[in-house]
CSV table of C-alpha atoms in Angstrom, one decimal:
chain,number,residue,atom,x,y,z
A,1,MET,CA,59.3,176.4,96.1
A,2,SER,CA,57.1,174.1,94.0
A,3,ARG,CA,58.6,171.8,91.4
A,4,PRO,CA,56.6,171.8,88.1
A,5,GLY,CA,54.8,168.5,87.4
A,6,ARG,CA,55.8,167.1,90.7
A,7,ASP,CA,53.5,167.9,93.6
A,8,ASP,CA,51.5,170.9,92.3
A,9,ALA,CA,48.6,168.9,90.7
A,10,PRO,CA,48.5,165.3,92.0
A,11,ASP,CA,44.8,165.0,91.0
A,12,ARG,CA,45.8,166.0,87.4
A,13,LEU,CA,48.5,163.3,87.3
A,14,TYR,CA,46.0,160.7,88.7
A,15,THR,CA,43.6,161.6,85.9
A,16,LEU,CA,46.2,161.5,83.2
A,17,THR,CA,47.1,157.9,84.2
A,18,GLN,CA,43.6,156.8,85.0
A,19,GLY,CA,44.8,156.0,88.5
A,20,ARG,CA,47.8,153.8,87.6
A,21,SER,CA,51.0,154.4,89.4
A,22,ARG,CA,53.3,152.1,87.3
A,23,SER,CA,53.8,151.4,83.7
A,24,GLY,CA,54.0,147.6,84.3
A,25,PRO,CA,56.5,145.0,85.2
A,26,ASP,CA,57.5,144.3,81.6
A,27,SER,CA,57.9,148.0,80.7
A,28,PRO,CA,60.6,148.4,77.9
A,29,PHE,CA,61.3,152.0,79.0
A,30,ASP,CA,64.2,153.5,80.8
A,31,LEU,CA,65.5,157.1,80.8
A,32,VAL,CA,67.5,156.8,77.5
A,33,THR,CA,65.1,154.6,75.6
A,34,LEU,CA,64.3,156.2,72.2
A,35,ILE,CA,60.7,156.6,71.2
A,36,VAL,CA,59.6,157.0,67.6
A,37,ALA,CA,56.0,157.8,66.5
A,38,GLU,CA,54.4,155.3,64.1
A,39,CYS,CA,51.4,157.5,63.2
A,40,GLU,CA,50.1,161.0,63.3
A,41,PRO,CA,48.0,162.2,66.3
A,42,GLY,CA,44.3,161.6,65.6
A,43,PRO,CA,41.1,162.8,67.1
A,44,GLY,CA,40.1,161.5,70.5
A,45,LEU,CA,43.6,161.3,71.9
A,46,GLN,CA,44.5,162.8,75.2
A,47,SER,CA,46.4,166.0,74.6
A,48,GLU,CA,49.6,164.5,76.2
A,49,HIS,CA,49.4,161.5,73.9
A,50,ALA,CA,49.0,163.8,70.9
A,51,ALA,CA,52.0,165.9,72.1
A,52,ILE,CA,54.1,162.8,72.5
A,53,LEU,CA,53.3,161.7,69.0
A,54,ARG,CA,54.2,165.1,67.6
A,55,MET,CA,57.4,165.2,69.6
A,56,THR,CA,58.6,161.8,68.6
A,57,GLU,CA,58.5,162.2,64.8
A,58,ALA,CA,62.3,161.8,65.2
A,59,PRO,CA,63.7,159.5,67.9
A,60,THR,CA,63.4,161.1,71.3
A,61,ALA,CA,64.6,159.9,74.7
A,62,VAL,CA,62.0,159.2,77.4
A,63,VAL,CA,63.7,161.7,79.7
A,64,GLU,CA,63.5,164.4,77.0
A,65,ILE,CA,59.8,163.7,76.5
A,66,ALA,CA,59.2,164.0,80.3
A,67,ALA,CA,61.1,167.3,80.4
A,68,GLU,CA,59.2,168.7,77.5
A,69,LEU,CA,55.8,167.7,78.9
A,70,ARG,CA,56.9,168.9,82.4
A,71,LEU,CA,55.7,165.6,83.9
A,72,PRO,CA,57.5,163.1,86.2
A,73,VAL,CA,59.3,160.3,84.3
A,74,SER,CA,57.0,157.7,85.9
A,75,ILE,CA,53.9,159.4,84.6
A,76,THR,CA,55.5,159.8,81.1
A,77,LYS,CA,56.3,156.0,81.1
A,78,ILE,CA,52.7,155.2,81.8
A,79,LEU,CA,51.6,157.4,78.9
A,80,LEU,CA,54.2,155.8,76.6
A,81,SER,CA,53.0,152.4,77.7
A,82,ASP,CA,49.5,153.3,76.5
A,83,LEU,CA,50.8,154.4,73.1
A,84,HIS,CA,53.1,151.4,72.8
A,85,ALA,CA,50.3,149.0,73.5
A,86,ALA,CA,48.2,150.7,70.9
A,87,GLY,CA,51.0,150.4,68.3
A,88,ARG,CA,51.3,154.2,68.0
A,89,VAL,CA,55.0,154.3,69.0
A,90,SER,CA,58.0,152.0,68.7
A,91,VAL,CA,60.7,151.6,71.2
A,92,ARG,CA,64.4,151.6,70.3
A,93,HIS,CA,67.2,151.0,72.8
A,94,PRO,CA,70.4,153.0,72.2
A,95,ARG,CA,73.3,151.1,71.0
A,96,ARG,CA,76.0,150.4,73.5
A,97,ALA,CA,79.5,151.6,72.5
A,98,ALA,CA,82.0,148.8,72.1
A,99,VAL,CA,84.4,148.8,75.0
A,100,PRO,CA,88.0,148.7,73.7
A,101,GLY,CA,90.2,145.9,74.9
A,102,PRO,CA,93.0,146.4,77.4
A,103,ASP,CA,95.7,146.3,74.7
A,104,ILE,CA,94.1,149.3,72.9
A,105,LEU,CA,93.8,151.2,76.1
A,106,GLU,CA,97.5,150.5,76.9
A,107,GLN,CA,98.5,151.7,73.5
A,108,VAL,CA,96.6,155.0,74.0
A,109,LEU,CA,98.2,155.4,77.4
A,110,VAL,CA,101.7,154.9,76.0
A,111,GLY,CA,100.9,157.4,73.2
A,112,LEU,CA,99.7,160.0,75.7
A,113,ARG,CA,102.8,159.5,77.8
A,114,ASN,CA,105.0,160.1,74.7
A,115,LEU,CA,103.4,163.5,74.1
């Protein structure tokens, strides 16, 4: 059984990324990085770049973009790097939730035991 976007068209993936296999050592992207389009798709863009810009009018995670495009995350990161370098998308990292202190966790545990 073939997995879509994985090994069914390696020459297509090579063409999409212009032979690159990595997005770069200083890549700001991980799976949950949120991408937001800074402009509308214009003429002369690759269809995948245009699709990304349409898809990211609202903040969208890298993994969601890859799933929607049916491309491996590594290839999606390369495409996003191109758009980021051109200033067409901005990158937002999700906020980390504050970790409650041990005293708060102990109060919650006591409250649960009292139920």
